[in-house]
Short mmCIF file of C-alpha atoms in Angstrom, two decimals:
data_model
loop_
_atom_site.label_atom_id
_atom_site.label_comp_id
_atom_site.label_asym_id
_atom_site.label_seq_id
_atom_site.Cartn_x
_atom_site.Cartn_y
_atom_site.Cartn_z
CA MET A 1 -4.67 18.63 -11.46
CA THR A 2 -2.59 21.46 -9.97
CA PHE A 3 1.06 20.81 -9.23
CA LYS A 4 2.99 22.71 -6.58
CA ALA A 5 6.53 23.91 -7.18
CA GLN A 6 9.28 21.98 -5.40
CA PRO A 7 10.07 23.84 -2.14
CA TYR A 8 13.86 23.32 -2.24
CA PHE A 9 14.75 22.35 -5.80
CA VAL A 10 15.01 24.74 -8.76
CA TYR A 11 14.90 23.32 -12.29
CA GLU A 12 17.30 24.46 -14.96
CA GLY A 13 15.41 25.74 -18.02
CA LEU A 14 14.75 23.25 -20.80
CA GLU A 15 14.84 23.99 -24.53
CA ARG A 16 11.47 23.53 -26.22
CA SER A 17 12.61 21.25 -29.01
CA PRO A 18 11.27 17.78 -29.91
CA ASP A 19 14.64 16.30 -28.90
CA SER A 20 15.14 17.99 -25.50
CA PHE A 21 14.50 16.23 -22.22
CA ARG A 22 16.04 15.61 -18.82
CA LEU A 23 17.50 12.40 -17.44
CA CYS A 24 17.77 11.25 -13.85
CA LYS A 25 21.00 9.58 -12.74
CA LEU A 26 19.95 7.07 -10.07
CA HIS A 27 23.03 6.52 -7.91
CA PRO A 28 23.85 2.98 -6.70
CA ALA A 29 23.11 2.03 -3.08
CA GLU A 30 21.71 -0.66 -0.82
CA THR A 31 17.96 -1.24 -1.12
CA ASP A 32 17.00 0.56 2.09
CA ALA A 33 19.46 3.46 1.75
CA PRO A 34 18.16 6.99 1.02
CA VAL A 35 17.66 7.65 -2.69
CA GLN A 36 20.14 10.03 -4.28
CA CYS A 37 19.90 11.20 -7.88
CA GLY A 38 21.37 13.69 -10.30
CA LEU A 39 19.40 15.53 -12.99
CA VAL A 40 20.82 16.65 -16.32
CA ASN A 41 19.46 18.25 -19.49
CA ASP A 42 20.06 16.05 -22.50
CA ARG A 43 18.81 15.04 -25.96
CA ILE A 44 16.81 11.96 -26.86
CA SER A 45 18.90 11.36 -29.99
CA ALA A 46 22.14 11.39 -27.97
CA GLN A 47 20.85 8.86 -25.41
CA LYS A 48 18.69 6.68 -27.67
CA GLY A 49 18.86 3.05 -26.54
CA ILE A 50 20.99 3.96 -23.50
CA TYR A 51 18.54 5.21 -20.87
CA SER A 52 15.62 3.37 -19.30
CA ALA A 53 12.14 4.82 -18.63
CA LEU A 54 10.09 4.17 -15.51
CA SER A 55 6.41 3.16 -15.66
CA TYR A 56 4.47 3.36 -12.39
CA THR A 57 1.34 4.77 -10.75
CA TRP A 58 1.53 8.11 -8.98
CA GLY A 59 -0.62 7.14 -6.00
CA GLU A 60 -2.37 9.52 -3.62
CA ALA A 61 -1.29 13.14 -4.00
CA SER A 62 -1.82 13.76 -0.27
CA GLU A 63 1.13 11.52 0.62
CA SER A 64 4.79 12.30 0.02
CA GLY A 65 8.36 11.13 0.52
CA TRP A 66 11.79 12.61 -0.08
CA ILE A 67 14.85 11.94 -2.24
CA GLN A 68 18.03 13.92 -2.83
CA LEU A 69 18.22 15.47 -6.33
CA ASN A 70 21.43 17.29 -7.25
CA GLY A 71 22.09 17.48 -3.52
CA LYS A 72 18.72 19.15 -2.76
CA PRO A 73 15.64 17.69 -1.03
CA PHE A 74 13.01 16.75 -3.63
CA VAL A 75 9.42 15.69 -2.85
CA VAL A 76 8.14 12.47 -4.45
CA GLN A 77 5.13 10.31 -3.80
CA PRO A 78 5.63 7.06 -1.84
CA ASN A 79 5.05 4.72 -4.77
CA LEU A 80 7.78 6.44 -6.79
CA LEU A 81 10.14 6.22 -3.83
CA GLN A 82 9.48 2.48 -3.62
CA ALA A 83 10.00 2.10 -7.35
CA LEU A 84 13.36 3.90 -7.30
CA LYS A 85 14.58 1.67 -4.49
CA ALA A 86 13.38 -1.45 -6.32
CA VAL A 87 15.12 -0.72 -9.64
CA ARG A 88 18.27 0.79 -8.11
CA ARG A 89 21.47 -1.24 -8.41
CA LEU A 90 24.17 -1.90 -5.86
CA ASP A 91 27.19 -0.89 -7.91
CA THR A 92 26.09 0.80 -11.14
CA GLU A 93 24.42 4.13 -11.87
CA ILE A 94 21.17 3.93 -13.88
CA LEU A 95 20.25 6.56 -16.45
CA LEU A 96 16.50 6.87 -15.98
CA TRP A 97 13.60 8.96 -17.28
CA VAL A 98 10.89 9.56 -14.66
CA ASP A 99 8.03 11.94 -15.41
CA ALA A 100 7.64 13.30 -11.86
CA ILE A 101 11.36 14.11 -11.67
CA CYS A 102 12.40 14.94 -15.23
CA ILE A 103 9.46 17.29 -15.96
CA ASN A 104 8.93 20.52 -14.08
CA GLN A 105 5.29 19.68 -13.37
CA ALA A 106 4.54 23.13 -11.93
CA GLU A 107 5.32 24.86 -15.24
CA VAL A 108 2.44 24.25 -17.67
CA PRO A 109 4.31 25.21 -20.90
CA GLU A 110 7.08 22.74 -20.08
CA ARG A 111 4.58 20.06 -19.11
CA ASN A 112 2.74 20.57 -22.42
CA HIS A 113 6.02 20.22 -24.30
CA GLN A 114 7.33 17.16 -22.46
CA VAL A 115 4.02 15.30 -22.43
CA SER A 116 3.76 15.84 -26.20
CA ILE A 117 7.07 13.99 -26.72
CA MET A 118 6.54 11.24 -24.14
CA GLY A 119 5.77 8.76 -26.92
CA ASN A 120 9.25 9.31 -28.34
CA ILE A 121 10.79 9.13 -24.88
CA TYR A 122 9.36 5.66 -24.22
CA ARG A 123 9.82 4.52 -27.81
CA ASN A 124 13.56 5.32 -27.71
CA ALA A 125 14.32 3.94 -24.25
CA LYS A 126 16.52 0.87 -23.99
CA CYS A 127 13.99 -0.66 -21.63
CA VAL A 128 10.82 0.34 -19.81
CA LEU A 129 10.91 -0.59 -16.12
CA ALA A 130 7.35 -1.38 -14.99
CA TRP A 131 6.85 -1.05 -11.21
CA LEU A 132 3.68 -2.91 -10.14
CA GLY A 133 4.08 -2.09 -6.45
CA PRO A 134 5.06 -3.99 -3.29
CA ALA A 135 4.70 -7.77 -3.03
CA ALA A 136 1.20 -8.86 -1.98
CA ASN A 137 -1.24 -11.77 -2.39
CA ASP A 138 1.62 -14.21 -2.95
CA SER A 139 2.81 -12.26 -6.03
CA ASP A 140 6.28 -13.81 -5.62
CA ALA A 141 4.77 -17.17 -6.66
CA TYR A 142 4.37 -16.01 -10.25
CA PHE A 143 7.92 -14.69 -10.48
CA GLU A 144 9.15 -17.96 -8.95
CA TYR A 145 7.21 -19.84 -11.62
CA LEU A 146 8.86 -17.72 -14.35
CA SER A 147 12.31 -18.44 -12.92
CA TYR A 148 11.60 -22.17 -13.12
CA LEU A 149 10.60 -21.81 -16.76
CA GLU A 150 13.69 -19.77 -17.61
CA ALA A 151 15.81 -22.50 -16.00
CA GLY A 152 14.20 -25.03 -18.35
CA ALA A 153 12.18 -26.88 -15.71
CA ASP A 154 9.29 -29.08 -16.84
CA MET A 155 6.26 -27.47 -15.17
CA THR A 156 3.64 -29.91 -16.47
CA ARG A 157 4.06 -32.07 -13.33
CA ASN A 158 4.34 -29.22 -10.85
CA VAL A 159 0.60 -28.67 -10.48
CA GLN A 160 0.78 -26.84 -7.16
CA ILE A 161 3.37 -24.36 -8.41
CA LYS A 162 1.22 -23.63 -11.48
CA LEU A 163 -1.91 -23.17 -9.35
CA SER A 164 -0.06 -20.76 -7.05
CA ALA A 165 1.25 -18.86 -10.07
CA ALA A 166 -2.22 -18.66 -11.63
CA ARG A 167 -3.66 -17.29 -8.39
CA ALA A 168 -0.84 -14.74 -8.17
CA VAL A 169 -1.52 -13.60 -11.75
CA SER A 170 -5.21 -13.10 -11.00
CA PHE A 171 -4.30 -10.72 -8.16
CA LEU A 172 -1.57 -8.99 -10.20
CA ASN A 173 -4.19 -8.36 -12.89
CA LYS A 174 -6.38 -6.55 -10.32
CA ARG A 175 -3.71 -4.01 -9.46
CA SER A 176 -4.48 -0.39 -10.24
CA TYR A 177 -1.28 -0.17 -12.30
CA TRP A 178 -2.95 -1.78 -15.34
CA ARG A 179 -5.92 0.60 -15.21
CA ARG A 180 -3.77 3.75 -15.26
CA ALA A 181 -4.13 5.80 -18.47
CA TRP A 182 -0.45 6.42 -19.16
CA ILE A 183 0.84 2.86 -18.80
CA LYS A 184 -0.83 1.89 -22.09
CA GLN A 185 1.51 4.14 -24.06
CA GLU A 186 4.50 3.37 -21.85
CA LEU A 187 4.25 -0.40 -22.32
CA ILE A 188 2.86 -0.59 -25.85
CA LEU A 189 5.61 1.62 -27.34
CA ALA A 190 8.44 -0.03 -25.37
CA LYS A 191 11.29 -1.89 -27.08
CA GLU A 192 11.79 -4.09 -24.03
CA ILE A 193 9.93 -4.35 -20.69
CA ALA A 194 11.26 -5.36 -17.29
CA VAL A 195 8.55 -5.95 -14.67
CA TYR A 196 9.27 -5.27 -10.99
CA CYS A 197 7.06 -6.27 -8.05
CA GLY A 198 8.38 -6.10 -4.51
CA SER A 199 11.87 -7.58 -4.53
CA ARG A 200 11.23 -9.72 -7.61
CA SER A 201 11.60 -8.87 -11.29
CA SER A 202 11.27 -10.41 -14.73
CA HIS A 203 13.26 -9.14 -17.70
CA SER A 204 11.65 -11.56 -20.10
CA SER A 205 8.67 -11.27 -22.44
CA SER A 206 7.48 -14.47 -20.76
CA PHE A 207 5.87 -12.36 -18.02
CA PHE A 208 3.08 -11.35 -20.41
CA TRP A 209 3.03 -14.53 -22.45
CA GLU A 210 2.68 -16.86 -19.48
CA ALA A 211 0.14 -14.59 -17.78
CA SER A 212 -2.09 -14.84 -20.83
CA MET A 213 -1.93 -18.63 -20.58
CA PHE A 214 -3.64 -18.68 -17.19
CA THR A 215 -7.44 -18.64 -16.92
CA LEU A 216 -8.61 -15.74 -14.76
CA ASP A 217 -12.11 -17.05 -13.97
CA GLU A 218 -11.83 -15.91 -10.37
CA VAL A 219 -11.27 -12.27 -11.39
CA ASP A 220 -14.90 -11.17 -11.06
CA GLY A 221 -15.61 -7.80 -12.64
CA TYR A 222 -12.07 -7.32 -13.96
CA GLU A 223 -10.84 -7.34 -17.50
CA ASP A 224 -7.79 -9.37 -18.45
CA TYR A 225 -5.67 -6.22 -18.49
CA ILE A 226 -2.29 -7.94 -18.75
CA SER A 227 -3.19 -9.98 -21.84
CA SER A 228 -5.09 -7.09 -23.43
CA ILE A 229 -2.16 -4.69 -23.20
CA SER A 230 0.30 -7.36 -24.34
CA THR A 231 -1.85 -8.18 -27.39
CA HIS A 232 -2.22 -4.50 -28.26
CA ARG A 233 1.54 -4.04 -27.94
CA TYR A 234 2.30 -6.79 -30.44
CA ASP A 235 -0.33 -5.42 -32.82
CA VAL A 236 1.41 -2.02 -32.78
CA LEU A 237 4.85 -3.60 -33.21
CA ASP A 238 3.33 -5.41 -36.20
CA GLY A 239 2.26 -2.10 -37.75
CA GLN A 240 -1.43 -2.34 -36.81
CA ARG A 241 -2.29 1.07 -35.37
CA GLU A 242 -5.72 2.42 -34.44
CA THR A 243 -7.18 5.91 -34.85
CA LEU A 244 -7.67 8.17 -31.83
CA GLU A 245 -11.41 7.46 -31.87
CA GLU A 246 -10.77 3.70 -31.79
CA LEU A 247 -8.28 4.09 -28.94
CA LEU A 248 -10.69 6.30 -27.00
CA TYR A 249 -13.35 3.61 -27.26
CA ARG A 250 -10.87 0.92 -26.17
CA TYR A 251 -9.48 2.87 -23.18
CA SER A 252 -12.23 5.35 -22.26
CA ASN A 253 -12.40 4.10 -18.67
CA SER A 254 -8.67 4.36 -17.91
CA GLU A 255 -7.87 5.87 -14.53
CA CYS A 256 -6.07 9.19 -14.09
CA SER A 257 -6.19 12.18 -11.75
CA ASP A 258 -6.61 14.55 -14.72
CA LEU A 259 -9.32 13.43 -17.16
CA ARG A 260 -7.57 15.21 -20.03
CA ASP A 261 -4.84 12.55 -19.77
CA ARG A 262 -7.31 9.97 -21.07
CA VAL A 263 -6.85 11.72 -24.41
CA PHE A 264 -3.24 12.93 -24.15
CA SER A 265 -1.97 9.49 -23.13
CA LEU A 266 -3.19 7.97 -26.42
CA LEU A 267 -1.90 10.50 -28.97
CA ALA A 268 1.48 8.85 -29.58
CA MET A 269 -0.25 5.57 -30.45
CA ALA A 270 -2.97 6.99 -32.71
CA SER A 271 -2.47 6.57 -36.44
CA ASP A 272 -4.16 9.90 -37.18
CA CYS A 273 -2.20 11.92 -34.59
CA GLU A 274 1.35 11.33 -35.81
CA GLY A 275 3.28 14.59 -35.63
CA LEU A 276 0.33 16.42 -34.05
CA GLU A 277 1.11 15.81 -30.39
CA SER A 278 2.76 19.21 -29.85
CA THR A 279 -0.40 21.01 -31.02
CA LEU A 280 -2.91 18.75 -29.27
CA VAL A 281 -1.45 18.59 -25.76
CA ASP A 282 -2.52 21.69 -23.84
CA TYR A 283 -3.14 21.64 -20.10
CA ASN A 284 -4.46 25.21 -20.25
CA LEU A 285 -7.62 23.90 -21.94
CA SER A 286 -10.70 23.27 -19.86
CA ILE A 287 -12.40 19.93 -20.52
CA PRO A 288 -15.23 21.52 -22.58
CA ALA A 289 -12.60 23.43 -24.59
CA LEU A 290 -10.67 20.21 -25.23
CA PHE A 291 -13.92 18.45 -26.23
CA PHE A 292 -14.78 20.96 -28.99
CA SER A 293 -11.13 21.45 -30.01
CA LEU A 294 -10.80 17.75 -30.79
CA ILE A 295 -14.02 17.69 -32.79
CA ALA A 296 -12.87 20.76 -34.74
CA ARG A 297 -9.41 19.28 -35.34
CA PHE A 298 -10.45 15.85 -36.60
CA GLU A 299 -13.72 16.81 -38.35
CA PRO A 300 -15.20 13.31 -37.93
CA LEU A 301 -17.65 12.07 -40.55
CA ASP A 302 -19.95 10.93 -37.75
CA VAL A 303 -19.65 13.93 -35.45
CA ALA A 304 -22.37 12.77 -33.03
CA SER A 305 -20.73 9.38 -32.42
CA PHE A 306 -17.34 11.05 -31.93
CA SER A 307 -18.97 13.42 -29.44
CA ALA A 308 -20.44 10.46 -27.56
CA ILE A 309 -17.09 8.73 -27.06
CA LEU A 310 -15.47 12.05 -26.06
CA GLN A 311 -18.19 12.64 -23.45
CA ASP A 312 -17.69 9.13 -22.11
CA THR A 313 -13.90 9.52 -22.05
CA LEU A 314 -13.78 12.99 -20.49
CA SER A 315 -16.79 12.41 -18.19
CA VAL A 316 -18.00 15.85 -19.20
CA ARG A 317 -21.60 16.86 -18.48
CA ARG A 318 -23.93 18.06 -21.22
CA VAL A 319 -24.70 21.17 -19.20
CA GLN A 320 -20.97 22.07 -19.08
CA LEU A 321 -20.66 21.71 -22.84
CA MET A 322 -23.73 23.83 -23.53
CA LYS A 323 -22.53 26.50 -21.11
CA TYR A 324 -19.16 26.70 -22.91
CA TRP A 325 -20.85 26.67 -26.33
CA ASP A 326 -23.21 29.52 -25.38
CA ALA A 327 -20.35 31.62 -23.96
CA VAL A 328 -18.34 31.34 -27.18
CA ALA A 329 -21.37 31.80 -29.44
CA THR A 330 -22.73 34.91 -27.71
CA ASP A 331 -19.52 36.78 -26.79
CA SER A 332 -17.57 37.77 -29.91
CA HIS A 333 -14.93 39.46 -27.74
CA LEU A 334 -14.11 36.30 -25.80
CA MET A 335 -10.43 35.49 -26.37
CA ALA A 336 -9.02 31.98 -26.78
CA SER A 337 -6.20 30.88 -24.46
CA SER A 338 -4.27 28.94 -27.12
CA PRO A 339 -4.27 27.91 -30.82
CA MET A 340 -6.19 24.76 -29.87
CA GLU A 341 -8.93 26.75 -28.18
CA GLU A 342 -8.97 29.22 -31.08
CA ARG A 343 -9.82 26.27 -33.31
CA SER A 344 -12.77 25.40 -31.07
CA PHE A 345 -13.95 29.06 -31.05
CA ASN A 346 -13.89 29.22 -34.85
CA TYR A 347 -15.73 25.90 -35.11
CA ILE A 348 -18.52 26.89 -32.72
CA ARG A 349 -19.03 30.26 -34.40
CA LYS A 350 -19.17 28.68 -37.88
CA VAL A 351 -21.82 26.20 -36.76
CA VAL A 352 -23.86 28.95 -35.07
CA SER A 353 -23.56 31.19 -38.13
CA TYR A 354 -24.74 28.38 -40.38
CA GLY A 355 -27.70 27.78 -38.09
CA LYS A 356 -28.74 31.44 -38.15
CA SER A 357 -28.75 31.44 -41.94
CA TRP A 358 -31.50 28.83 -41.87
CA GLU A 359 -33.64 30.21 -39.05
CA SER A 360 -36.36 31.48 -41.38
CA SER A 361 -36.25 28.43 -43.68
CA PHE A 362 -38.77 25.64 -43.74
CA TRP A 363 -36.93 22.78 -42.07
CA ASN A 364 -36.50 19.67 -44.12
CA GLU A 365 -33.57 17.55 -45.15
CA ALA A 366 -33.31 19.09 -48.64
CA SER A 367 -33.15 22.64 -47.31
CA LEU A 368 -30.15 21.73 -45.18
CA SER A 369 -27.96 21.16 -48.24
CA ASN A 370 -25.66 24.05 -49.09
CA PRO A 371 -22.67 23.42 -51.37
CA GLN A 372 -20.90 26.48 -49.96
CA VAL A 373 -20.92 25.10 -46.42
CA PRO A 374 -18.62 22.16 -45.51
CA GLU A 375 -20.54 18.97 -44.80
CA PHE A 376 -18.82 18.73 -41.40
CA ILE A 377 -20.40 22.04 -40.34
CA VAL A 378 -23.82 20.91 -41.60
CA GLN A 379 -23.56 17.64 -39.69
CA SER A 380 -22.41 19.49 -36.58
CA TYR A 381 -25.44 21.78 -36.74
CA LEU A 382 -27.77 18.82 -37.15
CA ALA A 383 -26.13 17.08 -34.20
CA ALA A 384 -26.54 20.22 -32.10
CA GLN A 385 -30.08 21.27 -33.04
CA ARG A 386 -31.76 18.59 -35.19
CA PRO A 387 -30.35 15.18 -34.18
CA GLU A 388 -33.47 13.47 -35.55
CA PHE A 389 -32.20 14.26 -39.06
CA LEU A 390 -29.05 12.17 -38.50
CA HIS A 391 -30.93 8.83 -38.60
CA GLN A 392 -28.55 7.31 -36.08
CA LYS A 393 -29.16 4.36 -33.84
CA ASP A 394 -29.60 5.28 -30.21
CA LYS A 395 -27.11 3.96 -27.65
CA LEU A 396 -28.09 1.52 -24.98
CA PHE A 397 -26.26 1.04 -21.66
CA GLN A 398 -27.15 -2.05 -19.67
CA ILE A 399 -27.35 -1.75 -15.89
CA GLU A 400 -25.12 -4.53 -14.64
CA GLY A 401 -26.84 -7.49 -13.05
CA THR A 402 -30.31 -6.45 -14.25
CA LYS A 403 -32.55 -6.63 -17.32
CA LEU A 404 -32.80 -2.84 -17.37
CA CYS A 405 -31.07 -0.57 -19.86
CA LEU A 406 -30.74 3.17 -20.28
CA GLN A 407 -31.42 4.59 -23.75
CA PHE A 408 -29.45 7.62 -24.99
CA LYS A 409 -29.61 9.77 -28.12
CA HIS A 410 -26.58 11.10 -30.00
CA THR A 411 -26.09 14.88 -30.12
CA LEU A 412 -23.17 17.24 -30.61
CA PHE A 413 -23.16 17.67 -26.83
CA GLY A 414 -22.70 13.97 -26.22
CA LEU A 415 -25.31 11.40 -25.26
CA HIS A 416 -28.50 12.60 -23.61
CA PHE A 417 -30.96 10.42 -21.77
CA VAL A 418 -34.14 9.29 -23.56
CA ASP A 419 -35.74 6.58 -21.45
CA VAL A 420 -35.40 3.30 -19.56
CA LEU A 421 -35.88 0.01 -21.40
CA VAL A 422 -36.44 -3.49 -20.03
CA ASN A 423 -36.10 -7.00 -21.46
CA LYS A 424 -39.31 -8.31 -22.97
CA GLU A 425 -40.07 -12.02 -22.88
CA ASN A 426 -40.52 -13.35 -26.41
CA ALA A 427 -40.72 -17.12 -26.78
CA LYS A 428 -40.82 -16.86 -30.59
CA ASP A 429 -37.47 -15.14 -30.83
CA HIS A 430 -34.52 -16.65 -29.02
CA GLU A 431 -31.85 -15.02 -31.15
CA SER A 432 -32.23 -11.39 -30.12
CA ASP A 433 -32.88 -9.56 -26.89
CA ILE A 434 -36.13 -7.67 -27.32
CA LEU A 435 -36.62 -4.57 -25.17
CA CYS A 436 -39.64 -2.42 -24.46
CA PHE A 437 -40.15 0.79 -22.56
CA PHE A 438 -39.96 0.53 -18.77
CA ASP A 439 -43.18 1.61 -17.06
CA LEU A 440 -43.62 0.93 -13.36
CA PRO A 441 -46.95 2.09 -11.85
CA LEU A 442 -46.29 3.65 -8.45
CA THR A 443 -48.61 3.77 -5.45
CA GLY A 444 -48.96 6.99 -3.49
CA GLU A 445 -46.54 5.66 -0.87
CA GLN A 446 -44.01 4.74 -3.55
CA LYS A 447 -44.28 8.19 -5.12
CA GLU A 448 -43.53 9.74 -1.74
CA GLN A 449 -40.51 7.46 -1.40
CA MET A 450 -39.36 8.39 -4.90
CA TRP A 451 -39.60 12.11 -4.10
CA LYS A 452 -37.50 11.67 -0.96
CA SER A 453 -34.89 9.59 -2.78
CA MET A 454 -34.66 12.21 -5.51
CA GLN A 455 -33.49 14.89 -3.09
CA LEU A 456 -29.92 13.61 -2.85
CA PRO A 457 -29.09 13.51 -6.58
CA ALA A 458 -31.22 16.59 -7.24
CA ASN A 459 -29.08 18.70 -4.94
CA MET A 460 -26.01 17.71 -6.95
CA LEU A 461 -27.41 17.68 -10.49
CA GLU A 462 -28.88 21.17 -10.29
CA LYS A 463 -25.36 22.65 -10.20
CA ASP A 464 -23.68 23.43 -13.52
CA ASP A 465 -20.12 22.38 -12.74
CA GLU A 466 -17.87 19.34 -12.35
CA HIS A 467 -19.18 18.55 -8.88
CA LEU A 468 -20.03 14.96 -9.78
CA LEU A 469 -16.34 14.12 -9.37
CA ASP A 470 -16.14 15.81 -5.96
CA HIS A 471 -16.53 12.94 -3.50
CA GLY A 472 -16.27 15.30 -0.52
CA MET A 473 -19.28 17.31 -1.69
CA ILE A 474 -21.24 14.16 -2.47
CA THR A 475 -20.58 12.80 1.03
CA GLU A 476 -21.66 16.08 2.59
CA TRP A 477 -24.97 16.13 0.71
CA LYS A 478 -25.58 12.47 1.43
CA GLU A 479 -25.22 13.08 5.17
CA LYS A 480 -27.61 16.06 5.03
CA THR A 481 -30.22 14.16 3.01
CA THR A 482 -30.18 11.00 5.10
CA LYS A 483 -30.39 13.12 8.26
CA ASN A 484 -33.55 14.81 6.95
CA TYR A 485 -35.25 11.81 5.35
CA GLY A 486 -33.64 8.70 6.81
CA ALA A 487 -30.98 6.31 5.53
CA GLU A 488 -33.45 4.40 3.37
CA VAL A 489 -33.69 7.31 0.86
CA ALA A 490 -30.15 6.50 -0.32
CA GLU A 491 -30.95 2.82 -0.77
CA PRO A 492 -33.84 2.53 -3.26
CA ASP A 493 -34.06 -0.59 -5.41
CA ILE A 494 -33.00 -0.43 -9.03
CA GLU A 495 -36.58 -0.11 -10.36
CA MET A 496 -37.11 2.93 -8.16
CA ILE A 497 -33.81 4.40 -9.43
CA CYS A 498 -35.08 4.06 -13.00
CA CYS A 499 -38.32 5.81 -12.06
CA ILE A 500 -36.21 8.60 -10.56
CA LEU A 501 -34.27 8.99 -13.82
CA GLN A 502 -37.50 9.22 -15.81
CA GLN A 503 -38.88 11.78 -13.39
CA PHE A 504 -35.71 13.87 -13.57
CA ASP A 505 -35.89 13.97 -17.34
CA ARG A 506 -39.57 14.95 -17.35
CA GLU A 507 -39.56 17.63 -14.70
CA TYR A 508 -36.11 18.83 -13.76
CA PHE A 509 -34.11 19.02 -16.96
CA ILE A 510 -35.08 21.38 -19.77
CA MET A 511 -33.98 20.48 -23.34
CA SER A 512 -33.00 16.96 -22.31
CA ARG A 513 -30.03 18.07 -20.24
CA LEU A 514 -29.90 14.78 -18.33
CA CYS A 515 -26.92 13.04 -19.94
CA LEU A 516 -24.73 9.97 -19.72
CA VAL A 517 -22.54 11.43 -16.97
CA ASP A 518 -25.56 12.51 -14.91
CA CYS A 519 -27.12 9.03 -15.21
CA ARG A 520 -23.87 7.36 -14.27
CA TYR A 521 -23.75 9.54 -11.19
CA VAL A 522 -27.27 8.59 -10.12
CA VAL A 523 -27.07 4.89 -11.00
CA SER A 524 -23.43 4.02 -10.45
CA SER A 525 -21.64 6.40 -8.08
CA LEU A 526 -24.57 7.01 -5.77
CA TYR A 527 -26.28 3.63 -5.65
CA GLY A 528 -23.49 1.19 -6.41
CA TYR A 529 -24.55 -0.19 -9.79
CA SER A 530 -22.38 -0.18 -12.91
CA LEU A 531 -23.20 0.80 -16.48
CA LEU A 532 -21.69 -1.44 -19.13
CA ARG A 533 -20.43 -0.39 -22.54
CA PRO A 534 -23.22 0.55 -24.98
CA SER A 535 -24.78 -1.80 -27.52
CA ASP A 536 -26.20 -0.77 -30.87
CA VAL A 537 -29.98 -0.53 -30.85
CA CYS A 538 -32.40 -0.46 -33.76
CA MET A 539 -36.19 -0.28 -33.94
CA ARG A 540 -38.40 -3.22 -34.89
CA GLY A 541 -41.95 -1.96 -34.78
CA GLU A 542 -42.36 -0.65 -31.25
CA ASP A 543 -39.57 -2.82 -29.87
CA PHE A 544 -35.82 -2.26 -29.59
CA VAL A 545 -33.46 -5.01 -30.66
CA VAL A 546 -30.00 -5.20 -29.14
CA GLY A 547 -27.11 -6.16 -31.36
CA ASP A 548 -29.27 -6.52 -34.49
CA THR A 549 -27.56 -4.40 -37.15
CA ASP A 550 -29.50 -5.68 -40.15
#
């Protein structure tokens, strides 16, 4: 994401130390009055436990509002403007940390520095102020319920109030706030949390506790975000911290405008990243560069599995990774942009060098052993060129609402598509889901329909860039394709979609380039289906067994 410089406001330079940050002084005023703030350079240690930190969603970048900052007009997005008005007091100035105000977002070195210490900023705040957004769907009912509880009222007989509160919680849980990448760190590391929604607020831990008490059966397709984050927060406060890989798996689908933030937002919580944030946060890195830099930095024992979760998290295409790899491997004069990228360059070149040393060898598992080469490099080479030697279980993604699954193989370049599997009826075995290969015979007319339906995704997938995230381009191609072949080509049934994936892999993609991200584009983004999290798969004869790890 590219940030534009403020047109009227000029930031004072900020020292690049782990203790340096800026604070916003939110001046008191009536709720609807224009927002006026001051901005000062300060130190975290000097203001520890005194300032508050704001947690909110940025909203659409195309929209904007205005505040006064040090007497100058300052552009903010509407949701931030609403948040500042909601938390502002009538008679007392608030010392507040707000990322969009306190960080010069247009200066990448400063953004790298400040993002790397955000964990400490939220950890040392007196309170984190969580702005959920304006009141909607009777959200006030839940805050009213909390006020009754805090007053000591017996709610066991107030059935209607509890039902209204439960309904309000189900809608609060659906808000985009909980899906945002950065709010995990902001809430989980907080000493205290005050939740604001519209004109109501709750400064009690009961907001999360009571929300977890309600059953959210009516929240179709949504996780229980509120309870999940609350539980994770108490685990961390209790000293139970997860590794970066575990956190990536937990939060790989978090929403953010910059996919790199899915990684950067977790560093302060990861047990194996303590003290490393300043070296790991780098917005100069491309997504492929970040992908290989992280593998090189952590040297995972299971490099292929780590690659898979990184591909899922960063939504990076296999073709992008291979293009970056080839550029680094073949151009010895290519210069890295930062120490992090230099690490990825060294890693790629070591793996390639190791591979060349074995080019004339007879390939077998014994010949791959070399005590002079680190095991991590050996495993990386196997994952890149000989994944069959890794003896790993393939990954299976179920297509939501169907008995169909997509099978993927682990490689250094993430998960690549293998085939489509389907549930197999087996009356003798009711304990495991047995799957077999999907094979749908097509008539001549169906083959013609498949070819027409393939044109839309084919036009997108043949490009070697990040176009799959460009909704404008997708819409343009969809209009062209439906104009040429009719609207029905963009509406095939799910069985036809699976045939299309198989055909793509057989004819269009050399070296199994069709990957998890490509398949998600075809199945999910284009046709409206969802892919669930993967299940472990193992072979039993010619069948695949889901969830059987014996």
